[in-house]
Coordinates of C-alpha atoms in Angstrom, one line a residue:
Chain A
V1 CA 0.0 0.0 0.0
T2 CA 2.9 2.3 0.8
G3 CA 4.5 1.7 -2.6
A4 CA 1.2 2.3 -4.4
L5 CA 0.6 5.5 -2.4
R6 CA 4.2 6.6 -3.2
R7 CA 3.7 6.1 -6.9
A8 CA 0.3 8.0 -6.9
L9 CA 1.9 10.9 -5.1
A10 CA 4.8 10.9 -7.6
V11 CA 2.3 11.0 -10.6
A12 CA 0.3 13.8 -8.9
A13 CA 3.5 15.8 -8.4
I14 CA 4.5 15.4 -12.1
V15 CA 1.0 16.4 -13.3
A16 CA 1.0 19.4 -11.0
V17 CA 4.3 20.6 -12.5
T18 CA 4.0 19.7 -16.2
G19 CA 0.2 19.5 -16.8
P20 CA -1.8 16.4 -17.8
G21 CA -0.8 16.2 -21.4
A22 CA 2.9 15.6 -20.7
I23 CA 2.3 12.1 -19.5
G24 CA -0.6 11.1 -21.7
V25 CA -3.3 11.8 -19.2
G26 CA -6.5 13.7 -20.3
A27 CA -6.7 16.1 -23.5
A28 CA -3.8 17.0 -25.8
P29 CA -1.7 20.0 -24.5
A30 CA -2.4 23.4 -25.9
G31 CA 1.0 23.5 -27.6
A32 CA 0.3 20.3 -29.6
Q33 CA -3.1 21.6 -30.5
Q34 CA -1.6 24.8 -31.8
V35 CA 1.0 22.9 -33.8
R36 CA -1.8 20.8 -35.4
L37 CA -3.9 23.9 -36.0
E38 CA -1.1 25.7 -37.8
A39 CA -0.3 22.6 -39.9
S40 CA -3.9 22.4 -41.0
K41 CA -3.8 26.1 -41.9
K42 CA -0.7 25.6 -44.0
V43 CA -2.2 22.7 -45.9
A44 CA -5.3 24.7 -46.6
A45 CA -3.2 27.7 -47.7
A46 CA -1.2 25.6 -50.1
A47 CA -4.4 24.1 -51.5
I48 CA -5.7 27.6 -52.2
T49 CA -2.5 28.8 -53.7
R50 CA -2.4 25.9 -56.2
R51 CA -5.9 26.7 -57.3
V52 CA -5.3 30.4 -57.6
L53 CA -2.3 29.8 -59.8
A54 CA -4.2 27.5 -62.0
L55 CA -7.1 29.9 -62.3
R56 CA -4.7 32.8 -63.2
E57 CA -3.2 30.6 -65.9
L58 CA -6.7 30.0 -67.4
T59 CA -7.4 33.8 -67.1
T60 CA -4.5 34.5 -69.3
A61 CA -5.7 31.9 -71.8
A62 CA -9.2 33.4 -71.6
K63 CA -7.8 36.9 -72.5
S64 CA -6.5 35.4 -75.8
I65 CA -10.0 34.5 -77.0
V66 CA -10.5 36.1 -80.4
R67 CA -13.6 34.5 -82.0
L68 CA -16.2 34.2 -79.2
S69 CA -18.3 37.2 -78.3
E70 CA -17.1 39.8 -75.9
A71 CA -19.9 38.8 -73.6
D72 CA -18.6 35.2 -73.4
R73 CA -15.0 36.3 -73.0
S74 CA -16.0 38.7 -70.3
A75 CA -18.2 36.2 -68.5
L76 CA -15.4 33.7 -68.4
T77 CA -12.7 36.1 -67.1
T78 CA -15.2 37.4 -64.5
Q79 CA -16.1 33.9 -63.3
L80 CA -12.4 33.0 -62.9
Q81 CA -11.6 36.2 -61.1
D82 CA -14.6 35.7 -58.8
Q83 CA -13.2 32.4 -57.8
V84 CA -9.7 33.9 -57.2
N85 CA -11.3 36.6 -55.0
G86 CA -13.5 34.1 -53.1
L87 CA -10.6 31.7 -52.4
S88 CA -8.4 34.6 -51.3
S89 CA -11.1 35.7 -48.8
L90 CA -11.5 32.1 -47.6
N91 CA -7.8 31.8 -47.0
A92 CA -7.9 34.9 -44.9
K93 CA -10.7 33.5 -42.8
I94 CA -8.9 30.1 -42.4
Q95 CA -5.7 31.9 -41.3
G96 CA -7.7 33.7 -38.6
D97 CA -9.6 30.6 -37.4
T98 CA -8.8 29.7 -33.8
D99 CA -9.8 26.0 -33.6
E100 CA -9.1 22.9 -35.7
A101 CA -12.8 22.1 -36.2
T102 CA -13.4 25.4 -37.9
V103 CA -10.3 25.1 -40.0
R104 CA -11.4 21.7 -41.2
A105 CA -14.9 23.0 -42.1
D106 CA -13.5 25.9 -44.0
A107 CA -10.9 23.8 -45.7
G108 CA -13.7 21.6 -46.9
R109 CA -15.3 24.7 -48.5
I110 CA -12.2 25.0 -50.8
V111 CA -13.5 22.0 -52.6
T112 CA -17.3 22.2 -52.2
D113 CA -17.7 25.9 -52.8
Y114 CA -15.4 26.2 -55.9
R115 CA -14.8 22.8 -57.6
V116 CA -11.8 24.4 -59.2
Y117 CA -10.1 21.2 -60.6
V118 CA -13.1 19.1 -61.4
L119 CA -15.3 21.9 -62.9
T120 CA -13.9 25.4 -63.3
I121 CA -10.7 24.5 -65.1
P122 CA -12.1 22.0 -67.5
K123 CA -15.0 24.4 -68.2
A124 CA -12.7 27.3 -68.9
R125 CA -10.4 25.1 -71.1
G126 CA -13.5 24.0 -73.0
V127 CA -14.5 27.6 -73.7
V128 CA -10.9 28.4 -74.9
V129 CA -10.9 25.2 -77.1
S130 CA -14.3 26.3 -78.6
D131 CA -12.8 29.6 -79.5
I132 CA -9.9 28.0 -81.3
E133 CA -12.2 25.6 -83.2
L134 CA -14.5 28.4 -84.4
N135 CA -11.5 30.4 -85.4
A136 CA -10.1 27.5 -87.4
A137 CA -13.6 27.1 -89.0
D138 CA -13.6 30.8 -90.0
R139 CA -10.2 30.4 -91.6
L140 CA -11.3 27.3 -93.5
T141 CA -14.5 29.1 -94.6
K142 CA -12.4 31.9 -96.1
L143 CA -10.3 29.3 -97.9
A144 CA -13.4 27.6 -99.2
D145 CA -14.7 30.9 -100.6
R146 CA -11.4 31.4 -102.4
L147 CA -11.5 27.9 -103.7
A148 CA -15.0 28.4 -105.0
K149 CA -13.8 31.4 -107.0
A150 CA -10.9 29.3 -108.3
V151 CA -13.3 26.6 -109.4
D152 CA -15.5 29.2 -111.2
Q153 CA -12.5 30.7 -113.0
A154 CA -11.1 27.3 -114.1
T155 CA -12.2 27.5 -117.7
G156 CA -11.5 24.6 -119.9
K157 CA -11.1 22.1 -117.0
D158 CA -13.3 19.4 -115.7
T159 CA -14.2 20.8 -112.3
T160 CA -16.7 18.1 -111.3
K161 CA -14.5 16.5 -108.6
A162 CA -13.3 19.9 -107.3
K163 CA -17.0 21.0 -106.9
T164 CA -17.9 17.7 -105.1
D165 CA -14.9 18.0 -102.7
L166 CA -15.6 21.7 -102.1
A167 CA -19.2 20.8 -101.2
S168 CA -17.9 18.1 -98.8
L169 CA -15.5 20.7 -97.3
R170 CA -18.4 23.1 -96.7
A171 CA -20.5 20.3 -95.1
R172 CA -17.7 19.5 -92.7
L173 CA -17.4 23.2 -91.8
A174 CA -21.1 23.5 -91.2
S175 CA -21.0 20.4 -89.0
A176 CA -18.1 21.7 -86.9
T177 CA -19.6 25.2 -86.5
S178 CA -23.0 23.9 -85.5
T179 CA -21.5 21.4 -83.1
V180 CA -19.2 23.9 -81.4
T181 CA -21.2 27.2 -81.4
P182 CA -23.6 26.3 -78.5
L183 CA -20.8 24.9 -76.3
P184 CA -19.4 28.1 -74.7
A185 CA -22.9 29.2 -73.3
A186 CA -23.5 25.7 -72.0
L187 CA -20.1 25.6 -70.3
L188 CA -20.4 29.1 -68.8
A189 CA -23.7 28.1 -67.2
L190 CA -22.0 25.4 -65.1
Q191 CA -21.7 26.3 -61.4
A192 CA -19.9 24.6 -58.5
A193 CA -23.2 24.2 -56.7
G194 CA -24.4 21.9 -59.6
Y195 CA -21.6 19.5 -59.2
P196 CA -21.5 16.5 -59.6
G197 CA -24.7 16.5 -61.6
N198 CA -23.4 18.9 -64.2
H199 CA -20.3 16.8 -64.8
T200 CA -22.2 15.0 -67.6
T201 CA -22.4 18.3 -69.5
L202 CA -18.6 18.6 -69.2
E203 CA -18.2 15.1 -70.6
Q204 CA -20.6 15.8 -73.5
T205 CA -18.8 19.0 -74.3
R206 CA -15.5 17.3 -74.4
T207 CA -16.9 14.7 -76.9
S208 CA -18.4 17.5 -79.0
L209 CA -15.1 19.3 -79.1
R210 CA -13.4 16.2 -80.3
T211 CA -16.1 15.8 -82.9
G212 CA -15.6 19.4 -84.0
R213 CA -11.9 18.9 -84.2
A214 CA -12.3 15.8 -86.4
A215 CA -14.6 17.7 -88.8
L216 CA -12.1 20.5 -89.1
A217 CA -9.2 18.1 -89.8
E218 CA -11.4 16.5 -92.6
A219 CA -12.2 20.0 -93.9
A220 CA -8.4 20.8 -94.1
T221 CA -7.8 17.6 -95.9
L222 CA -10.6 18.4 -98.4
A223 CA -9.2 21.9 -98.9
R224 CA -5.9 20.3 -100.0
Q225 CA -7.8 17.9 -102.2
V226 CA -9.6 20.8 -104.0
I227 CA -6.3 22.5 -104.6
A228 CA -5.0 19.2 -106.1
D229 CA -8.2 18.8 -108.2
L230 CA -7.6 22.2 -109.8
K231 CA -4.0 21.5 -110.8
Chain B
V1 CA 13.4 98.2 -90.4
K2 CA 12.0 96.3 -93.4
R3 CA 15.0 93.9 -93.2
L4 CA 14.3 93.4 -89.5
V5 CA 10.6 92.6 -90.2
V6 CA 11.6 90.1 -92.9
L7 CA 14.1 88.5 -90.7
V8 CA 11.6 88.1 -87.8
L9 CA 8.9 86.7 -90.2
A10 CA 11.5 84.2 -91.6
L11 CA 12.4 83.0 -88.1
A12 CA 8.8 82.6 -87.1
V13 CA 8.0 80.5 -90.2
G14 CA 11.0 78.3 -89.6
A15 CA 10.2 77.8 -86.0
G16 CA 6.7 76.8 -86.9
A17 CA 7.9 74.2 -89.3
C18 CA 10.3 72.7 -86.8
S19 CA 7.5 72.5 -84.3
R20 CA 5.2 70.6 -86.7
D21 CA 8.0 68.1 -87.5
S22 CA 8.7 67.6 -83.8
A23 CA 5.0 66.9 -83.2
K24 CA 4.9 64.3 -86.0
Q25 CA 8.0 62.6 -84.6
S26 CA 6.7 62.4 -81.1
K27 CA 3.5 60.7 -82.4
G28 CA 5.4 58.1 -84.3
P29 CA 6.2 55.6 -81.5
E30 CA 2.8 55.9 -80.0
T31 CA 1.2 54.7 -83.2
T32 CA 3.6 51.8 -83.3
V33 CA 2.8 50.7 -79.8
S34 CA -0.9 51.0 -80.4
S35 CA -0.9 48.8 -83.5
A36 CA 1.2 46.2 -81.6
A37 CA -1.1 46.2 -78.6
T38 CA -4.1 45.4 -80.8
G39 CA -2.5 42.1 -81.7
A40 CA -2.5 42.8 -85.4
S41 CA 0.5 40.6 -85.8
Q42 CA -1.6 37.6 -84.7
T43 CA -3.8 37.8 -87.8
S44 CA -3.1 35.5 -90.8
A45 CA 0.1 36.2 -92.5
A46 CA -1.2 34.7 -95.8
P47 CA -3.2 37.0 -98.0
D48 CA -6.9 36.3 -98.3
V49 CA -6.8 36.9 -102.1
G50 CA -5.1 35.2 -105.0
P51 CA -4.7 31.5 -105.7
V52 CA -5.1 29.1 -102.8
T53 CA -2.0 27.0 -102.1
D54 CA -1.0 24.3 -99.7
A55 CA 0.7 27.0 -97.6
D56 CA -2.8 28.4 -96.8
V57 CA -3.9 25.1 -95.5
T58 CA -0.6 24.6 -93.6
E59 CA -1.5 27.7 -91.6
V60 CA -4.8 26.1 -90.6
D61 CA -2.9 23.0 -89.7
Q62 CA -0.9 25.0 -87.2
T63 CA -4.1 26.1 -85.5
L64 CA -5.2 22.5 -85.4
H65 CA -2.0 21.5 -83.7
R66 CA -2.6 24.1 -81.1
L67 CA -6.1 22.8 -80.8
D68 CA -4.8 19.3 -80.2
S69 CA -2.5 20.4 -77.4
E70 CA -5.4 22.2 -75.7
L71 CA -7.7 19.2 -76.1
D72 CA -5.0 17.0 -74.5
R73 CA -4.8 19.5 -71.6
L74 CA -8.6 19.3 -71.3
D75 CA -8.3 15.5 -71.0
S76 CA -5.6 15.9 -68.4
D77 CA -7.7 18.5 -66.5
M78 CA -10.7 16.2 -66.4
A79 CA -8.6 13.3 -65.1
T80 CA -7.5 15.5 -62.2
G81 CA -9.3 15.2 -58.9
E82 CA -9.6 17.9 -56.2
G83 CA -6.8 16.4 -54.0
E84 CA -6.3 16.8 -50.3
V85 CA -7.1 20.1 -48.6
Q86 CA -6.8 19.2 -45.0

């Protein structure tokens, strides 16, 4: 009994001097909690920084849009900037949070409120790709118009094949343009709150962009064919 | 007195001409910067008139190559998840 009493007194003395956490009794010490809190804040800040950098890269790409309407271009850059602003504000809040539970809840909002990687970036990229495809379609349309003049002016030649190939070229361009034209508006309407339901729209858009690209490649091949037909 | 008046008039005309030249020169670089800022150099280098050649289509091919790399990036984007945030 004396030995047990002595050990109990020794433990009580250590607890009194160092606090309960030092020997694994009771809750974690304030110092350890603070370390964990700061570590969580750093992880959240890094997650936000990565997203902001990615959004800024897409903003630069969005500014190079040449074929879409000014309204579409402006809508995209505004949406990207809104996310940058929102994430920056969220980071400020997180860095001011005083307990781990709040940091965890706010860190979760980095994903749920913005969906940067799974929605915003593919959506912005899709708009930029739409612009490139429509721009390529415009260029090929100008070529088709010039080829049509060349066919009309090719006197003394059989232009039957050239006319057929030119008609095919125009059909491919019409297909590409009609496929791609509605995509920017559909993409710009996608919001983080609609995820994951709206992910289907993203997938469909990607498929349409691939279809548009294939039609444009065929149109370019046909343009070369018409040039050859006229030689 | 007449000589003095003629001299003064000649100096005034000369100074005016110098001033106009100076103004033209000072506007030169501004115009150059302005045209560069509009991205005019990004437009097609090939003329939109005259016979169509393979070079015209090659220019479109370059746009399609850029398109391919952006489509690949889109695929890569869509394969990326949100990752850890806490």
